[in-house]
């Protein structure tokens, strides 16, 4: 039965997808707002409606000087289309454009918008058109009746309309707010997204804290730290992090595949170095414990040993090894044990004076060999059977435990000899050092790509099974 704090999973899935799409929309708007001014010329050329709609949000207005220049040029076009170049109205317009051109060059209205390259392009185009070195002279000559009449007025005015006027149109004036910063009213749009995601953040973290025992509301907020960027009004480009997480959680996009491809090459070498670091660090700690005597103290003082649960793992391991030795290992090495005993008995009998005397008797010459062989078989069989029977018997097991305890005690006492202990510690430390050197050498020879390929094969098998 669902409660208000436990939403239905189906509706929760729909909610996650919806908020993921909304967060993506918010990110797109934030990136559009951040890139609007640098890309305004492109919007002005291909999407002028967007410029008309969004310029007020950024406090952008047509620059008065360049806008007045454009209006005077449009007035001249209308006059030329209706009358000749020699009319008084056309002469007044040409005079006004000459004056405005000189003011344009002297004052450079493009400074406010930072469009220095646009202003340089404008000067270069007009000087190249008139083959002049001075831009002031070029403008003054261009706006004369003689030049327009001698160079086809329609063609020259068309050049100015298509090559110069678009550059003037890109110039603008941007308002300054009370803090001395360029005006930006995007916060009026963003505040709705901030309010929504802040409220959603509080609700989701509160639900998570109520559903999980021991999880406080503040802890739940810390676990969703990436959502903070959705309602922080600065560094809006960082919202790509919560948007990516939400798109992945809502299964709107396969972000995991994209990320795996993006970090494939760095991940190969990073994982290779991390694995080397972890292995070497572990071996170093083990080696330090040997050299510092921590390992020896742990083995020689079992009372300080911390066992997991009620079972002493070391005792259980030794008991299991003893069981395997008696029931599995000894039966397999019984032929070799017989051969060893036979050899030992033969050598012992060979040194006996009684055996030499028996061998001189012709009928008893082979007796020592037969005796040693049968005795060796008997001892080997008896040893295996006796150990097996004794270990299976409760009293026999107690005897084995007593023997094991006594053996461990005696071994610890002998190992407490400082000379012996130092020798063993040095030997084991050298072995660990050799392992580190050989591991690093093998790791250097192995191609990390092969390891990644094996990992991917494992993942592919898991996906096919699922």
PDB file of C-alpha atoms in Angstrom, residues 8-243:
ATOM      1  CA  UNK A   8       4.064   4.885  -7.142  1.00  0.00           C
ATOM      2  CA  UNK A   9       7.095   3.714  -9.124  1.00  0.00           C
ATOM      3  CA  UNK A  10       5.379   4.271 -12.466  1.00  0.00           C
ATOM      4  CA  UNK A  11       4.521   7.869 -11.656  1.00  0.00           C
ATOM      5  CA  UNK A  12       7.976   8.359 -10.187  1.00  0.00           C
ATOM      6  CA  UNK A  13       9.517   7.174 -13.460  1.00  0.00           C
ATOM      7  CA  UNK A  14       7.350   9.607 -15.431  1.00  0.00           C
ATOM      8  CA  UNK A  15       8.311  12.392 -13.047  1.00  0.00           C
ATOM      9  CA  UNK A  16      12.034  11.654 -13.413  1.00  0.00           C
ATOM     10  CA  UNK A  17      11.776  11.678 -17.216  1.00  0.00           C
ATOM     11  CA  UNK A  18       9.782  14.923 -17.216  1.00  0.00           C
ATOM     12  CA  UNK A  19      12.137  16.752 -14.875  1.00  0.00           C
ATOM     13  CA  UNK A  20      15.128  15.463 -16.843  1.00  0.00           C
ATOM     14  CA  UNK A  21      13.711  16.979 -20.038  1.00  0.00           C
ATOM     15  CA  UNK A  22      12.892  20.206 -18.175  1.00  0.00           C
ATOM     16  CA  UNK A  23      16.435  20.348 -16.785  1.00  0.00           C
ATOM     17  CA  UNK A  24      17.784  19.816 -20.307  1.00  0.00           C
ATOM     18  CA  UNK A  25      15.638  22.706 -21.551  1.00  0.00           C
ATOM     19  CA  UNK A  26      16.966  24.880 -18.734  1.00  0.00           C
ATOM     20  CA  UNK A  27      20.544  23.969 -19.655  1.00  0.00           C
ATOM     21  CA  UNK A  28      19.946  24.756 -23.333  1.00  0.00           C
ATOM     22  CA  UNK A  29      18.491  28.155 -22.423  1.00  0.00           C
ATOM     23  CA  UNK A  30      21.399  28.862 -20.078  1.00  0.00           C
ATOM     24  CA  UNK A  31      23.956  27.983 -22.759  1.00  0.00           C
ATOM     25  CA  UNK A  32      22.019  30.028 -25.327  1.00  0.00           C
ATOM     26  CA  UNK A  33      22.016  33.016 -22.975  1.00  0.00           C
ATOM     27  CA  UNK A  34      25.745  32.679 -22.299  1.00  0.00           C
ATOM     28  CA  UNK A  35      26.587  32.437 -26.009  1.00  0.00           C
ATOM     29  CA  UNK A  36      24.051  34.943 -27.313  1.00  0.00           C
ATOM     30  CA  UNK A  37      26.290  38.016 -27.391  1.00  0.00           C
ATOM     31  CA  UNK A  38      29.289  36.268 -29.058  1.00  0.00           C
ATOM     32  CA  UNK A  39      26.969  34.630 -31.615  1.00  0.00           C
ATOM     33  CA  UNK A  40      24.616  37.572 -32.121  1.00  0.00           C
ATOM     34  CA  UNK A  41      25.955  38.305 -35.612  1.00  0.00           C
ATOM     35  CA  UNK A  42      25.015  34.779 -36.723  1.00  0.00           C
ATOM     36  CA  UNK A  43      21.525  35.097 -35.254  1.00  0.00           C
ATOM     37  CA  UNK A  44      21.177  38.506 -36.898  1.00  0.00           C
ATOM     38  CA  UNK A  45      22.031  37.080 -40.301  1.00  0.00           C
ATOM     39  CA  UNK A  46      20.051  33.840 -40.237  1.00  0.00           C
ATOM     40  CA  UNK A  47      17.475  34.290 -37.443  1.00  0.00           C
ATOM     41  CA  UNK A  48      16.683  38.011 -37.162  1.00  0.00           C
ATOM     42  CA  UNK A  49      13.440  37.212 -35.316  1.00  0.00           C
ATOM     43  CA  UNK A  50      15.480  35.735 -32.466  1.00  0.00           C
ATOM     44  CA  UNK A  51      17.504  38.951 -32.237  1.00  0.00           C
ATOM     45  CA  UNK A  52      14.361  41.075 -32.087  1.00  0.00           C
ATOM     46  CA  UNK A  53      12.993  38.848 -29.341  1.00  0.00           C
ATOM     47  CA  UNK A  54      16.123  38.432 -27.209  1.00  0.00           C
ATOM     48  CA  UNK A  55      17.925  41.768 -27.549  1.00  0.00           C
ATOM     49  CA  UNK A  56      15.735  43.341 -24.816  1.00  0.00           C
ATOM     50  CA  UNK A  57      16.678  40.492 -22.435  1.00  0.00           C
ATOM     51  CA  UNK A  58      20.369  41.382 -22.795  1.00  0.00           C
ATOM     52  CA  UNK A  59      19.711  45.136 -22.758  1.00  0.00           C
ATOM     53  CA  UNK A  60      20.899  45.505 -26.350  1.00  0.00           C
ATOM     54  CA  UNK A  61      19.747  48.436 -28.488  1.00  0.00           C
ATOM     55  CA  UNK A  62      20.817  49.597 -31.947  1.00  0.00           C
ATOM     56  CA  UNK A  63      23.702  52.026 -31.600  1.00  0.00           C
ATOM     57  CA  UNK A  64      22.326  55.559 -32.188  1.00  0.00           C
ATOM     58  CA  UNK A  65      25.191  56.654 -34.437  1.00  0.00           C
ATOM     59  CA  UNK A  66      25.246  53.650 -36.753  1.00  0.00           C
ATOM     60  CA  UNK A  67      21.444  53.426 -36.706  1.00  0.00           C
ATOM     61  CA  UNK A  68      21.166  57.072 -37.828  1.00  0.00           C
ATOM     62  CA  UNK A  69      23.696  56.349 -40.564  1.00  0.00           C
ATOM     63  CA  UNK A  70      21.561  53.459 -41.826  1.00  0.00           C
ATOM     64  CA  UNK A  71      18.400  55.587 -41.855  1.00  0.00           C
ATOM     65  CA  UNK A  72      20.110  58.306 -43.871  1.00  0.00           C
ATOM     66  CA  UNK A  73      21.328  55.713 -46.340  1.00  0.00           C
ATOM     67  CA  UNK A  74      17.793  54.313 -46.717  1.00  0.00           C
ATOM     68  CA  UNK A  75      16.532  57.859 -47.311  1.00  0.00           C
ATOM     69  CA  UNK A  76      19.140  58.324 -50.037  1.00  0.00           C
ATOM     70  CA  UNK A  77      18.067  55.089 -51.735  1.00  0.00           C
ATOM     71  CA  UNK A  78      14.462  56.280 -51.849  1.00  0.00           C
ATOM     72  CA  UNK A  79      15.516  59.641 -53.222  1.00  0.00           C
ATOM     73  CA  UNK A  80      17.713  58.163 -55.946  1.00  0.00           C
ATOM     74  CA  UNK A  81      14.988  55.750 -57.017  1.00  0.00           C
ATOM     75  CA  UNK A  82      12.555  58.646 -57.475  1.00  0.00           C
ATOM     76  CA  UNK A  83      14.807  61.407 -58.824  1.00  0.00           C
ATOM     77  CA  UNK A  84      18.179  62.164 -60.364  1.00  0.00           C
ATOM     78  CA  UNK A  85      21.457  62.582 -58.479  1.00  0.00           C
ATOM     79  CA  UNK A  86      21.500  66.339 -59.116  1.00  0.00           C
ATOM     80  CA  UNK A  87      18.372  67.112 -57.077  1.00  0.00           C
ATOM     81  CA  UNK A  88      18.819  69.241 -53.926  1.00  0.00           C
ATOM     82  CA  UNK A  89      17.421  66.490 -51.699  1.00  0.00           C
ATOM     83  CA  UNK A  90      20.046  64.009 -52.931  1.00  0.00           C
ATOM     84  CA  UNK A  91      22.818  66.566 -52.460  1.00  0.00           C
ATOM     85  CA  UNK A  92      21.727  67.180 -48.864  1.00  0.00           C
ATOM     86  CA  UNK A  93      21.686  63.444 -48.154  1.00  0.00           C
ATOM     87  CA  UNK A  94      25.142  62.983 -49.677  1.00  0.00           C
ATOM     88  CA  UNK A  95      26.494  65.860 -47.598  1.00  0.00           C
ATOM     89  CA  UNK A  96      24.979  64.387 -44.441  1.00  0.00           C
ATOM     90  CA  UNK A  97      26.485  60.940 -45.195  1.00  0.00           C
ATOM     91  CA  UNK A  98      29.933  62.486 -45.759  1.00  0.00           C
ATOM     92  CA  UNK A  99      29.759  64.176 -42.379  1.00  0.00           C
ATOM     93  CA  UNK A 100      28.520  61.040 -40.652  1.00  0.00           C
ATOM     94  CA  UNK A 101      31.250  58.972 -42.315  1.00  0.00           C
ATOM     95  CA  UNK A 102      33.941  61.290 -40.944  1.00  0.00           C
ATOM     96  CA  UNK A 103      32.363  61.104 -37.471  1.00  0.00           C
ATOM     97  CA  UNK A 104      32.149  57.320 -37.823  1.00  0.00           C
ATOM     98  CA  UNK A 105      35.871  57.078 -38.515  1.00  0.00           C
ATOM     99  CA  UNK A 106      36.896  59.566 -35.832  1.00  0.00           C
ATOM    100  CA  UNK A 107      34.673  58.315 -32.998  1.00  0.00           C
ATOM    101  CA  UNK A 108      34.534  54.581 -33.816  1.00  0.00           C
ATOM    102  CA  UNK A 109      31.140  53.614 -32.332  1.00  0.00           C
ATOM    103  CA  UNK A 110      32.162  49.937 -32.472  1.00  0.00           C
ATOM    104  CA  UNK A 111      34.311  50.333 -29.341  1.00  0.00           C
ATOM    105  CA  UNK A 112      31.340  49.999 -26.971  1.00  0.00           C
ATOM    106  CA  UNK A 113      30.367  46.616 -28.403  1.00  0.00           C
ATOM    107  CA  UNK A 114      33.965  45.429 -28.704  1.00  0.00           C
ATOM    108  CA  UNK A 115      33.575  44.750 -32.437  1.00  0.00           C
ATOM    109  CA  UNK A 116      36.995  45.991 -33.484  1.00  0.00           C
ATOM    110  CA  UNK A 117      37.373  43.381 -36.205  1.00  0.00           C
ATOM    111  CA  UNK A 118      34.046  44.426 -37.730  1.00  0.00           C
ATOM    112  CA  UNK A 119      35.148  48.057 -37.845  1.00  0.00           C
ATOM    113  CA  UNK A 120      38.451  47.041 -39.449  1.00  0.00           C
ATOM    114  CA  UNK A 121      36.585  44.962 -42.036  1.00  0.00           C
ATOM    115  CA  UNK A 122      34.349  47.944 -42.854  1.00  0.00           C
ATOM    116  CA  UNK A 123      37.359  50.215 -43.437  1.00  0.00           C
ATOM    117  CA  UNK A 124      39.130  47.631 -45.567  1.00  0.00           C
ATOM    118  CA  UNK A 125      36.105  47.097 -47.813  1.00  0.00           C
ATOM    119  CA  UNK A 126      35.545  50.783 -48.531  1.00  0.00           C
ATOM    120  CA  UNK A 127      39.244  51.512 -49.179  1.00  0.00           C
ATOM    121  CA  UNK A 128      39.562  48.492 -51.485  1.00  0.00           C
ATOM    122  CA  UNK A 129      36.441  49.563 -53.357  1.00  0.00           C
ATOM    123  CA  UNK A 130      37.812  53.020 -54.075  1.00  0.00           C
ATOM    124  CA  UNK A 131      41.473  51.989 -54.224  1.00  0.00           C
ATOM    125  CA  UNK A 132      42.406  54.490 -51.524  1.00  0.00           C
ATOM    126  CA  UNK A 133      44.809  54.266 -48.597  1.00  0.00           C
ATOM    127  CA  UNK A 134      42.838  56.637 -46.375  1.00  0.00           C
ATOM    128  CA  UNK A 135      39.425  55.481 -45.223  1.00  0.00           C
ATOM    129  CA  UNK A 136      38.344  59.097 -44.629  1.00  0.00           C
ATOM    130  CA  UNK A 137      39.224  60.052 -48.204  1.00  0.00           C
ATOM    131  CA  UNK A 138      37.490  56.925 -49.483  1.00  0.00           C
ATOM    132  CA  UNK A 139      34.211  57.748 -47.731  1.00  0.00           C
ATOM    133  CA  UNK A 140      34.395  61.417 -48.757  1.00  0.00           C
ATOM    134  CA  UNK A 141      34.903  60.436 -52.400  1.00  0.00           C
ATOM    135  CA  UNK A 142      32.253  57.716 -52.342  1.00  0.00           C
ATOM    136  CA  UNK A 143      29.487  60.108 -51.240  1.00  0.00           C
ATOM    137  CA  UNK A 144      29.890  62.497 -54.181  1.00  0.00           C
ATOM    138  CA  UNK A 145      27.721  62.955 -57.231  1.00  0.00           C
ATOM    139  CA  UNK A 146      30.685  62.676 -59.591  1.00  0.00           C
ATOM    140  CA  UNK A 147      31.798  59.299 -58.235  1.00  0.00           C
ATOM    141  CA  UNK A 148      28.326  57.769 -58.204  1.00  0.00           C
ATOM    142  CA  UNK A 149      27.568  59.007 -61.699  1.00  0.00           C
ATOM    143  CA  UNK A 150      30.882  57.828 -63.168  1.00  0.00           C
ATOM    144  CA  UNK A 151      30.770  54.374 -61.521  1.00  0.00           C
ATOM    145  CA  UNK A 152      27.103  53.460 -61.981  1.00  0.00           C
ATOM    146  CA  UNK A 153      25.192  54.719 -58.939  1.00  0.00           C
ATOM    147  CA  UNK A 154      22.968  51.647 -58.771  1.00  0.00           C
ATOM    148  CA  UNK A 155      25.947  49.276 -58.604  1.00  0.00           C
ATOM    149  CA  UNK A 156      27.792  51.360 -55.992  1.00  0.00           C
ATOM    150  CA  UNK A 157      24.751  51.818 -53.794  1.00  0.00           C
ATOM    151  CA  UNK A 158      24.060  48.094 -54.047  1.00  0.00           C
ATOM    152  CA  UNK A 159      27.643  47.414 -52.922  1.00  0.00           C
ATOM    153  CA  UNK A 160      27.189  49.681 -49.926  1.00  0.00           C
ATOM    154  CA  UNK A 161      23.862  48.101 -49.056  1.00  0.00           C
ATOM    155  CA  UNK A 162      25.174  44.512 -49.200  1.00  0.00           C
ATOM    156  CA  UNK A 163      28.746  44.943 -47.907  1.00  0.00           C
ATOM    157  CA  UNK A 164      28.773  47.935 -45.558  1.00  0.00           C
ATOM    158  CA  UNK A 165      25.264  48.262 -44.121  1.00  0.00           C
ATOM    159  CA  UNK A 166      25.242  44.651 -42.700  1.00  0.00           C
ATOM    160  CA  UNK A 167      28.425  45.492 -40.787  1.00  0.00           C
ATOM    161  CA  UNK A 168      26.828  48.647 -39.397  1.00  0.00           C
ATOM    162  CA  UNK A 169      23.746  46.620 -38.430  1.00  0.00           C
ATOM    163  CA  UNK A 170      25.807  44.349 -36.195  1.00  0.00           C
ATOM    164  CA  UNK A 171      26.863  47.246 -33.994  1.00  0.00           C
ATOM    165  CA  UNK A 172      24.853  47.856 -30.843  1.00  0.00           C
ATOM    166  CA  UNK A 173      24.713  49.650 -27.551  1.00  0.00           C
ATOM    167  CA  UNK A 174      24.255  47.642 -24.357  1.00  0.00           C
ATOM    168  CA  UNK A 175      22.806  49.041 -21.166  1.00  0.00           C
ATOM    169  CA  UNK A 176      24.728  48.995 -17.886  1.00  0.00           C
ATOM    170  CA  UNK A 177      23.028  47.948 -14.651  1.00  0.00           C
ATOM    171  CA  UNK A 178      23.366  49.569 -11.223  1.00  0.00           C
ATOM    172  CA  UNK A 179      26.427  47.446 -10.443  1.00  0.00           C
ATOM    173  CA  UNK A 180      28.309  48.632 -13.491  1.00  0.00           C
ATOM    174  CA  UNK A 181      27.862  45.312 -15.284  1.00  0.00           C
ATOM    175  CA  UNK A 182      26.274  44.742 -18.716  1.00  0.00           C
ATOM    176  CA  UNK A 183      22.516  44.463 -18.341  1.00  0.00           C
ATOM    177  CA  UNK A 184      21.185  40.892 -18.357  1.00  0.00           C
ATOM    178  CA  UNK A 185      17.560  40.082 -17.512  1.00  0.00           C
ATOM    179  CA  UNK A 186      17.906  36.347 -18.028  1.00  0.00           C
ATOM    180  CA  UNK A 187      17.374  35.894 -14.299  1.00  0.00           C
ATOM    181  CA  UNK A 188      13.703  36.745 -14.896  1.00  0.00           C
ATOM    182  CA  UNK A 189      13.484  33.554 -16.989  1.00  0.00           C
ATOM    183  CA  UNK A 190      15.832  31.478 -14.879  1.00  0.00           C
ATOM    184  CA  UNK A 191      14.082  32.268 -11.591  1.00  0.00           C
ATOM    185  CA  UNK A 192      11.166  30.001 -12.538  1.00  0.00           C
ATOM    186  CA  UNK A 193      13.486  27.064 -13.156  1.00  0.00           C
ATOM    187  CA  UNK A 194      15.430  27.793  -9.972  1.00  0.00           C
ATOM    188  CA  UNK A 195      12.255  27.881  -7.901  1.00  0.00           C
ATOM    189  CA  UNK A 196      10.942  24.652  -9.395  1.00  0.00           C
ATOM    190  CA  UNK A 197      14.156  22.652  -8.986  1.00  0.00           C
ATOM    191  CA  UNK A 198      14.793  24.029  -5.491  1.00  0.00           C
ATOM    192  CA  UNK A 199      11.322  22.930  -4.392  1.00  0.00           C
ATOM    193  CA  UNK A 200      11.757  19.545  -6.070  1.00  0.00           C
ATOM    194  CA  UNK A 201      15.141  19.139  -4.379  1.00  0.00           C
ATOM    195  CA  UNK A 202      13.650  19.750  -0.946  1.00  0.00           C
ATOM    196  CA  UNK A 203      10.755  17.353  -1.542  1.00  0.00           C
ATOM    197  CA  UNK A 204      12.873  14.513  -2.961  1.00  0.00           C
ATOM    198  CA  UNK A 205      15.508  14.750  -0.244  1.00  0.00           C
ATOM    199  CA  UNK A 206      12.804  14.846   2.430  1.00  0.00           C
ATOM    200  CA  UNK A 207      11.161  11.725   0.972  1.00  0.00           C
ATOM    201  CA  UNK A 208      14.541   9.965   0.826  1.00  0.00           C
ATOM    202  CA  UNK A 209      15.233  10.812   4.477  1.00  0.00           C
ATOM    203  CA  UNK A 210      11.864   9.396   5.537  1.00  0.00           C
ATOM    204  CA  UNK A 211      12.238   6.194   3.523  1.00  0.00           C
ATOM    205  CA  UNK A 212      15.706   5.266   4.799  1.00  0.00           C
ATOM    206  CA  UNK A 213      16.377   4.671   8.459  1.00  0.00           C
ATOM    207  CA  UNK A 214      19.331   6.630   9.802  1.00  0.00           C
ATOM    208  CA  UNK A 215      19.433   9.039   6.852  1.00  0.00           C
ATOM    209  CA  UNK A 216      18.895  12.639   7.893  1.00  0.00           C
ATOM    210  CA  UNK A 217      17.442  15.299   5.644  1.00  0.00           C
ATOM    211  CA  UNK A 218      20.806  17.049   5.492  1.00  0.00           C
ATOM    212  CA  UNK A 219      22.560  13.796   4.566  1.00  0.00           C
ATOM    213  CA  UNK A 220      20.060  13.288   1.746  1.00  0.00           C
ATOM    214  CA  UNK A 221      20.843  16.795   0.491  1.00  0.00           C
ATOM    215  CA  UNK A 222      24.548  16.006   0.514  1.00  0.00           C
ATOM    216  CA  UNK A 223      23.956  12.844  -1.509  1.00  0.00           C
ATOM    217  CA  UNK A 224      22.237  14.920  -4.218  1.00  0.00           C
ATOM    218  CA  UNK A 225      24.920  17.604  -4.194  1.00  0.00           C
ATOM    219  CA  UNK A 226      24.985  17.686  -7.994  1.00  0.00           C
ATOM    220  CA  UNK A 227      21.432  19.106  -8.040  1.00  0.00           C
ATOM    221  CA  UNK A 228      22.632  22.250  -6.295  1.00  0.00           C
ATOM    222  CA  UNK A 229      23.851  23.635  -9.624  1.00  0.00           C
ATOM    223  CA  UNK A 230      20.242  23.734 -10.859  1.00  0.00           C
ATOM    224  CA  UNK A 231      19.324  26.500  -8.444  1.00  0.00           C
ATOM    225  CA  UNK A 232      22.628  28.350  -8.140  1.00  0.00           C
ATOM    226  CA  UNK A 233      22.284  31.479 -10.334  1.00  0.00           C
ATOM    227  CA  UNK A 234      25.983  31.542 -11.304  1.00  0.00           C
ATOM    228  CA  UNK A 235      28.194  29.178 -13.315  1.00  0.00           C
ATOM    229  CA  UNK A 236      25.100  27.921 -15.098  1.00  0.00           C
ATOM    230  CA  UNK A 237      27.184  25.818 -17.485  1.00  0.00           C
ATOM    231  CA  UNK A 238      27.851  23.463 -14.534  1.00  0.00           C
ATOM    232  CA  UNK A 239      24.207  22.389 -14.786  1.00  0.00           C
ATOM    233  CA  UNK A 240      25.403  19.944 -17.393  1.00  0.00           C
ATOM    234  CA  UNK A 241      26.340  17.662 -14.469  1.00  0.00           C
ATOM    235  CA  UNK A 242      22.837  17.271 -12.916  1.00  0.00           C
ATOM    236  CA  UNK A 243      21.290  17.210 -16.386  1.00  0.00           C
TER     237      UNK A 243
END
